[in-house]
Coordinates of C-alpha atoms and ligand atoms in Angstrom, one line a residue:
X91 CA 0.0 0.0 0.0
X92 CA 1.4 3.5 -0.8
X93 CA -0.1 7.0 0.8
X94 CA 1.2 10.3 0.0
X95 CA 1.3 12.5 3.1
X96 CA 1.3 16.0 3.0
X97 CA 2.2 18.3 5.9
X98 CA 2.0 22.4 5.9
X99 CA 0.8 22.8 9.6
X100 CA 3.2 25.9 10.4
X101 CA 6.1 26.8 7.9
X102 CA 7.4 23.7 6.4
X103 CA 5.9 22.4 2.8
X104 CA 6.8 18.8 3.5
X105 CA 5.3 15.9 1.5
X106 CA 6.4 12.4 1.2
X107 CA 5.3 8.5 -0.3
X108 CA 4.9 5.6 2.5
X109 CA 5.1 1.9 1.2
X110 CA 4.3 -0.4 3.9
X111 CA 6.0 -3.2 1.7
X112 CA 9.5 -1.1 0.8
X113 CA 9.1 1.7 3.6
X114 CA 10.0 5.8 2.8
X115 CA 10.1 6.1 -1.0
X116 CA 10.7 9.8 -0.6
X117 CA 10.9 12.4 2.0
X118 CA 11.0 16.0 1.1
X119 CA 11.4 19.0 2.9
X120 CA 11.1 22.5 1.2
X121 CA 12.0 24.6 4.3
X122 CA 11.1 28.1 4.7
X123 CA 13.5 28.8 7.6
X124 CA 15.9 31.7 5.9
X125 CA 12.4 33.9 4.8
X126 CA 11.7 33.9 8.9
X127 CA 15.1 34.4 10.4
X128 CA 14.4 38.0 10.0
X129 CA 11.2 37.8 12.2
X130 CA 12.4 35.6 14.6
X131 CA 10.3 33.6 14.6
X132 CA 7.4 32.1 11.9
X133 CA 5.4 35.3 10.6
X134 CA 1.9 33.4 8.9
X135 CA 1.0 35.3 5.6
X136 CA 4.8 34.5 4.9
X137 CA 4.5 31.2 5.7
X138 CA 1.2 30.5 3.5
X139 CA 2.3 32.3 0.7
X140 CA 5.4 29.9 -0.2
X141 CA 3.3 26.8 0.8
X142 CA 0.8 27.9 -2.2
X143 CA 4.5 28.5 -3.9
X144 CA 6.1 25.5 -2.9
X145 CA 3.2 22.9 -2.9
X146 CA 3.0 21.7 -5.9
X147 CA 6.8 21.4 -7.2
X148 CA 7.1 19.8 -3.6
X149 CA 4.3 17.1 -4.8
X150 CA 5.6 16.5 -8.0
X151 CA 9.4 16.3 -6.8
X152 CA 8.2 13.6 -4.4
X153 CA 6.5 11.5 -7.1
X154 CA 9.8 11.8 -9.2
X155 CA 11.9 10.6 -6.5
X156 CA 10.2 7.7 -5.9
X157 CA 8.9 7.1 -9.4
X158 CA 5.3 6.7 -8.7
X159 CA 2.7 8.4 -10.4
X160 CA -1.2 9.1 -8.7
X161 CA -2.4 5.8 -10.0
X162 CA -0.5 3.5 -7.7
X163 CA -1.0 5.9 -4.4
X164 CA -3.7 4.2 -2.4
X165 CA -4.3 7.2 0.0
X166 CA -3.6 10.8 0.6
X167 CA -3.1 11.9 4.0
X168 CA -2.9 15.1 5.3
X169 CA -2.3 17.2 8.7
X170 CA -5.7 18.8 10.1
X171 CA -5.2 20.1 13.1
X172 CA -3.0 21.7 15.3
X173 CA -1.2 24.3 13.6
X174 CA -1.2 27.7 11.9
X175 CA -4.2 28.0 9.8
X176 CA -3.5 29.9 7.2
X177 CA -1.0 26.8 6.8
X178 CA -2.9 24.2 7.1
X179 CA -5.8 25.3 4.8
X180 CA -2.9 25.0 1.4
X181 CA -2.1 21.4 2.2
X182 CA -5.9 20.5 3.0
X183 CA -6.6 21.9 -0.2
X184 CA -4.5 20.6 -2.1
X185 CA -4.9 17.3 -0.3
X186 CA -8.8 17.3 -1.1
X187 CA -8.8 18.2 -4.6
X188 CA -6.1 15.6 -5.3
X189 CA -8.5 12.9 -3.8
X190 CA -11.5 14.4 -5.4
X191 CA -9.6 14.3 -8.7
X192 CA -7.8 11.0 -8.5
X193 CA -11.0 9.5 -6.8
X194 CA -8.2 8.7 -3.5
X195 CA -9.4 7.8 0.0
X196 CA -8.4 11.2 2.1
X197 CA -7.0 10.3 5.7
X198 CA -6.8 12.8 8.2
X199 CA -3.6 13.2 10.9
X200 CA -2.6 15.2 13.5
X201 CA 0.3 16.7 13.6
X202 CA 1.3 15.4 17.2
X203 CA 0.5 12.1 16.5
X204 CA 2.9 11.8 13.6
X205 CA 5.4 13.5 15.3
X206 CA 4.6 10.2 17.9
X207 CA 4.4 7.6 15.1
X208 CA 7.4 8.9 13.3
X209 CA 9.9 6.8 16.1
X210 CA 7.7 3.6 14.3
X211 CA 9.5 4.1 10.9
X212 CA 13.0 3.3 12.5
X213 CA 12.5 1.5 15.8
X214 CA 10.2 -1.6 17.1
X215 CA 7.8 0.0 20.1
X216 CA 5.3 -1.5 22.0
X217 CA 2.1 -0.2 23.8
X218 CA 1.4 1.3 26.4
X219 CA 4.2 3.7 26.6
X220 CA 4.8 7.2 27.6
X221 CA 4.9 10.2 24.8
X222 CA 6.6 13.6 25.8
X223 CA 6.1 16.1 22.7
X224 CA 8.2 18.8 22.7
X225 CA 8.2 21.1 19.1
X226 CA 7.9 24.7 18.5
X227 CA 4.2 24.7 19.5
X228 CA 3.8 21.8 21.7
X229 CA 4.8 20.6 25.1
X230 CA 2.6 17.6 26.2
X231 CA 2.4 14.2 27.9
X232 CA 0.5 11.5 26.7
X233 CA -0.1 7.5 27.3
X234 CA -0.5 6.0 23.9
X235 CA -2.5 3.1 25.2
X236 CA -2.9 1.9 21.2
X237 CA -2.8 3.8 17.6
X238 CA -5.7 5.8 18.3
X239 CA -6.2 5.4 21.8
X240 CA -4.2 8.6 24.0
X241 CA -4.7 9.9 27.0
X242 CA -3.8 13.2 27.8
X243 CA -1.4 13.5 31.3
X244 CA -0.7 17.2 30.6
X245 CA 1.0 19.8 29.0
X246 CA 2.6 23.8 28.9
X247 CA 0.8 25.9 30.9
X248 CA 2.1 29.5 28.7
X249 CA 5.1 29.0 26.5
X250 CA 6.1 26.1 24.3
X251 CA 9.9 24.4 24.8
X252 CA 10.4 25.0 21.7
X253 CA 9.1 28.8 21.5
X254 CA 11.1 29.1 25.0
X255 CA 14.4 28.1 23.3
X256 CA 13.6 30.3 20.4
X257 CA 12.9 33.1 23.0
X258 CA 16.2 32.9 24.6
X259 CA 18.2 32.4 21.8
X260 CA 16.6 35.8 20.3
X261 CA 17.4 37.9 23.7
X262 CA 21.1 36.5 23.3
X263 CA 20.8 37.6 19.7
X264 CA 21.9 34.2 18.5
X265 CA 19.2 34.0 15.5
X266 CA 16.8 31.5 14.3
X267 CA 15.4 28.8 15.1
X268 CA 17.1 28.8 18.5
X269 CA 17.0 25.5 19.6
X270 CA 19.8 23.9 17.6
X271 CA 21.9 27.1 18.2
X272 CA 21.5 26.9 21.9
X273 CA 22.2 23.0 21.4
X274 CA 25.5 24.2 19.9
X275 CA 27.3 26.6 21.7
X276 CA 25.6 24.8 25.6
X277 CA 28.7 22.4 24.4
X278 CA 31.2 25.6 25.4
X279 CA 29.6 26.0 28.6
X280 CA 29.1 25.9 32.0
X281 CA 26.0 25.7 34.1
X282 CA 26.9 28.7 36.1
X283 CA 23.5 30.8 36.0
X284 CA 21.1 29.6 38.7
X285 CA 17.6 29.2 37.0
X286 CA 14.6 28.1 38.5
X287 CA 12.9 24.6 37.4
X288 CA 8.9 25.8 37.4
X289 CA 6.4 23.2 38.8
X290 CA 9.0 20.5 38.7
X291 CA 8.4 19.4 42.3
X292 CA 4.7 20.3 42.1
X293 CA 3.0 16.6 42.8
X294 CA -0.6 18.0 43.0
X295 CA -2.6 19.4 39.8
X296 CA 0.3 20.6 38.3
X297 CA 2.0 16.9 38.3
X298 CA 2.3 16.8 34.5
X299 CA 2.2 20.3 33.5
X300 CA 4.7 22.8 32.4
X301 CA 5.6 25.6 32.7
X302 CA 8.3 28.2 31.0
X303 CA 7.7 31.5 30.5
X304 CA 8.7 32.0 34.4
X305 CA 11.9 30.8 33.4
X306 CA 12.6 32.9 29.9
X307 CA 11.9 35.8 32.4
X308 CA 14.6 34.8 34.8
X309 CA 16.9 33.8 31.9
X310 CA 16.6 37.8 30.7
X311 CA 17.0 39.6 34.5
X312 CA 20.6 37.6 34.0
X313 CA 21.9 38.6 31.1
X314 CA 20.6 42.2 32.0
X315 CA 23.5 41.3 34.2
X316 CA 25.5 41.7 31.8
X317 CA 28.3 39.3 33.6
X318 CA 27.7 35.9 31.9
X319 CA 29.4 34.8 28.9
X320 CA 26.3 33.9 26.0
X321 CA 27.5 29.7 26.6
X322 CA 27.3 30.1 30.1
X323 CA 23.6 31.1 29.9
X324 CA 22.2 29.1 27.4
X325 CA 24.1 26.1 29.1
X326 CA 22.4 26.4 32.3
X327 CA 18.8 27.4 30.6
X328 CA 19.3 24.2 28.2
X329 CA 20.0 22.3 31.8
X330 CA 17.1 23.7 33.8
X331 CA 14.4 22.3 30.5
X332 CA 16.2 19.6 29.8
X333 CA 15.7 18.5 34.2
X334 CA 12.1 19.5 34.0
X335 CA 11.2 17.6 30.6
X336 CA 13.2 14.0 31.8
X337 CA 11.8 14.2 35.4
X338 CA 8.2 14.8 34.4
X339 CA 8.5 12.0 31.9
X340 CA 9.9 9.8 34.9
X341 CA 7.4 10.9 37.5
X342 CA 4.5 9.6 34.8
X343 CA 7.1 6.4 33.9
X344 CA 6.8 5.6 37.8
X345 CA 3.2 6.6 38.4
X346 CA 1.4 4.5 35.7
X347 CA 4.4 1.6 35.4
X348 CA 5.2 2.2 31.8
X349 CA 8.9 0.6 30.9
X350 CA 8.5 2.6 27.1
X351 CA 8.8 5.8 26.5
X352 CA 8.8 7.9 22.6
X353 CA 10.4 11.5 22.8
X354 CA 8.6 13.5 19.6
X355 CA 8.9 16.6 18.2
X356 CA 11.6 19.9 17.0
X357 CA 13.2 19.8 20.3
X358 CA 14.1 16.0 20.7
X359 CA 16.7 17.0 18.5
X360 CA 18.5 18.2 21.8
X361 CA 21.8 15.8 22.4
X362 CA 21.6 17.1 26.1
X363 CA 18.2 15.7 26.5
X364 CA 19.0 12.6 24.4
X365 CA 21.9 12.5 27.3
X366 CA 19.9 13.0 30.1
X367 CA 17.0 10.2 28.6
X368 CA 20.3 7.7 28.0
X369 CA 21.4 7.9 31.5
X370 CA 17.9 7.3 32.6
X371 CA 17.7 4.1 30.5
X372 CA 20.0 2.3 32.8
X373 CA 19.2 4.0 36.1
X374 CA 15.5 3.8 35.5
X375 CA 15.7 0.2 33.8
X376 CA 13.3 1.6 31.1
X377 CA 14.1 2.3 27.2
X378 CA 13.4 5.3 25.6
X379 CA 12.8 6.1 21.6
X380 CA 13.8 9.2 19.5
X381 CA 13.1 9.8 16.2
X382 CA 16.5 10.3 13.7
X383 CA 16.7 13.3 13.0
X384 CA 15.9 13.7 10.1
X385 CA 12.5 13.0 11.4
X386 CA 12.5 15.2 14.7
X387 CA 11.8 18.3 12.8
X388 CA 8.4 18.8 10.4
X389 CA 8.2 16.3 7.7
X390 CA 5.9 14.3 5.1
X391 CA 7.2 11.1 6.3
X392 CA 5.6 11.3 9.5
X393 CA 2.7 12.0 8.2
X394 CA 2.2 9.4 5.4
X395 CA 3.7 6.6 7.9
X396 CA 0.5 7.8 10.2
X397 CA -1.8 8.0 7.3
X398 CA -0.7 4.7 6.6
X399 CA -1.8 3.4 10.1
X400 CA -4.8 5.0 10.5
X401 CA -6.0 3.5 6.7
X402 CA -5.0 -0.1 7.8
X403 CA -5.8 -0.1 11.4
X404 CA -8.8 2.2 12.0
X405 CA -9.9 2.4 8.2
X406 CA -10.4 5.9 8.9
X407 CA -11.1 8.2 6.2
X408 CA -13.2 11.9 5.7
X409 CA -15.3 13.5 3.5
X410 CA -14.3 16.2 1.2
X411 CA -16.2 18.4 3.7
X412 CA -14.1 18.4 6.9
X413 CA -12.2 21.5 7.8
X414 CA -8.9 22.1 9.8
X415 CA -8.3 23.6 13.0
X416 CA -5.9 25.5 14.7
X417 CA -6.0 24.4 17.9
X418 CA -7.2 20.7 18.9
X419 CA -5.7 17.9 21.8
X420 CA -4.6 14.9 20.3
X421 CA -7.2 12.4 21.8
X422 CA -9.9 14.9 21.2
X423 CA -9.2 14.3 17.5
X424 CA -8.9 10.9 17.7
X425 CA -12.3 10.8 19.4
X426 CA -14.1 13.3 16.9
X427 CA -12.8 11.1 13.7
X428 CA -13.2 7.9 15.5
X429 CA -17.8 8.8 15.3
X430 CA -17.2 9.7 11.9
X431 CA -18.1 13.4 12.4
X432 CA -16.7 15.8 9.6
X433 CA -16.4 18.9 11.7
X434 CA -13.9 19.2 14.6
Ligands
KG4_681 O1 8.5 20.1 15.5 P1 9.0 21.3 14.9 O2 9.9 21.2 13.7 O3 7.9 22.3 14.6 C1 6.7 22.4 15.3 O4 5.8 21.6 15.1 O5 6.7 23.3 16.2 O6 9.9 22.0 16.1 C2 10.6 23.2 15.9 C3 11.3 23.6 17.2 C4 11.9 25.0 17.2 O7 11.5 25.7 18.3 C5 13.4 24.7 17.3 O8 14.1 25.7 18.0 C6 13.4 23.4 18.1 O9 12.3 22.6 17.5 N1 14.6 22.6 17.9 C7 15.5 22.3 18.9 C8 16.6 21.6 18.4 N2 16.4 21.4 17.1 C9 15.1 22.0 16.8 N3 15.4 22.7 20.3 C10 16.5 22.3 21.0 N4 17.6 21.6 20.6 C11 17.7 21.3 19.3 N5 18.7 20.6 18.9
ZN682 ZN1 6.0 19.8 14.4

């Protein structure tokens, strides 16, 4: 079986061709990261402009690559919900009136989900285990019971990791996206800043929430300082998230007795988190899952391999009716397409 996914939830025209017989046949990536850098950060009208740019060649460069053509693709899938909407209306688009054209089933995904799944292409996982989602819009916990079946634990509370590391990195005027920036230069570093570790020790509603705008605060009254050296502050800021993402994860390991745990999204890109998760592996006799990297950041893989899954599993599929939505929890989508509604 072969699905096309298509993915333009925020300001990456990805789309790529799952074959659950021969696995990716192509993955690509049209990113739109040098048009933001200016903004700091992803500025919408931009970003839907050069999906309605990009969308097409991206299509048709996929099909080349892979030397298919719309006759042997047995589904289209495409991200619904969460994201920017202006976004996510291009690929929905273009998504429908490929399946109305080509006659195509239409499989709806969630970006979070396939930022889950995307650990599936590359490594064997079994249910239940613990997902921690950490992207550019997206801190959250989750039990993935089954495909399909997630229950929400809890997520950011104001600002998104991902956002927070783009935050800092902008007040240290180290440019954008600031994650794999502040990745870098943590390596010339020393943990030298005392930063505070919001609701990390909170055990009461707050168990499995975040929180980090608190923190971005605290990370700008020291370098108002004006004493640190740039590696010394983004070292100790990359510590204090990484502590609060791996003992969150741990605290839900231990609570619910889950041995597996998947780590999804922009920021498990980190190496100090990968670190931090490694070391728990053998202290916490558990094993955790991140996606290569390739597949940590927005792509069409991730969303064709869920496509995929949700087609053969679930034999989910919408109407050329549905809309998208910005905002939307993971298990509330799952529930909403699961009684065959059209509208979220
Ligand atoms: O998942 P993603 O590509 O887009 C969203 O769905 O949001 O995540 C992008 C986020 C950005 O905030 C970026 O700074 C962050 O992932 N990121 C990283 C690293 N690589 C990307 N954050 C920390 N360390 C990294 N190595
Ligand atoms: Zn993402």
């Amino acid at each position: 079986m072969k699905i096309l996914g298509i993915e333009t939830s925020c300001d990456d025209t990805a789309v790529a061709i799952y074959d659950s017989e021969e696995g990716l046949l192509s993955n690509i990536v049209s990113s739109q990261v040098k048009l933001h850098e200016e903004w700091g950060g992803v500025y919408p009208d931009l970003a839907a402009r050069e999906h309605t740019k990009n969308i097409i060649p991206v299509i048709d460069k996929a099909l080349m690559e892979s030397s298919v053509s719309f006759k042997d693709i047995d589904g289209i899938a495409v991200t619904v919900a969460p994201g920017l909407i202006v976004s996510l209306v291009i690929g929905i688009t273009v998504a429908k009136s490929l399946s109305w054209i080509y006659n195509k089933p239409l499989i709806p995904v969630h970006h979070i989900e396939a930022h889950i799944f995307a650990s599936f292409l590359t490594e064997k996982i079994s249910y239940p285990f613990i997902a921690l989602v950490v992207s550019g819009g997206h801190t959250e916990l989750y039990i993935i019971n089954n495909f399909g079946d997630y229950r929400y634990l809890g997520g950011t509370l104001d600002d998104a990791v991902g956002e927070s590391f783009d935050k800092v990195a902008r007040m240290l005027n180290l440019g954008y996206p600031g994650g794999p920036i502040i990745d870098k230069i943590s390596k010339e570093g020393n943990e030298t800043v005392k930063l505070p570790r919001p609701l990390l020790n909170d055990k009461g509603k707050n168990k499995f929430n975040f929180s980090f705008s608190g923190l971005k605060t605290a990370v700008l009254r020291e370098i108002q300082k004006g004493i640190y050296k740039k590696e010394d502050i983004a070292r100790s800021f990359q510590e204090a998230v990484t502590d609060i993402l791996v003992e969150k994860t741990l605290t839900a390991v231990k609570e619910f007795n889950i041995k597996e745990v998947v780590v999804a999204g922009g920021v498990s890109a980190n190496s100090r988190l990968r670190e931090k998760f490694k070391n728990a592996e053998s202290s916490e006799g558990i094993k955790v899952h991140f996606p290569p990297l390739y597949l940590c950041t927005d792509n069409g893989a991730m969303i064709a391999y869920t496509g995929y899954k949700r087609f053969k599993e679930e034999k989910i599929t919408i109407n050329l009716n549905f809309e998208g939505k910005a905002r939307l929890r993971m298990d509330k989508f799952s529930e909403i397409i699961r009684s065959n509604r059209t509208s979220f």
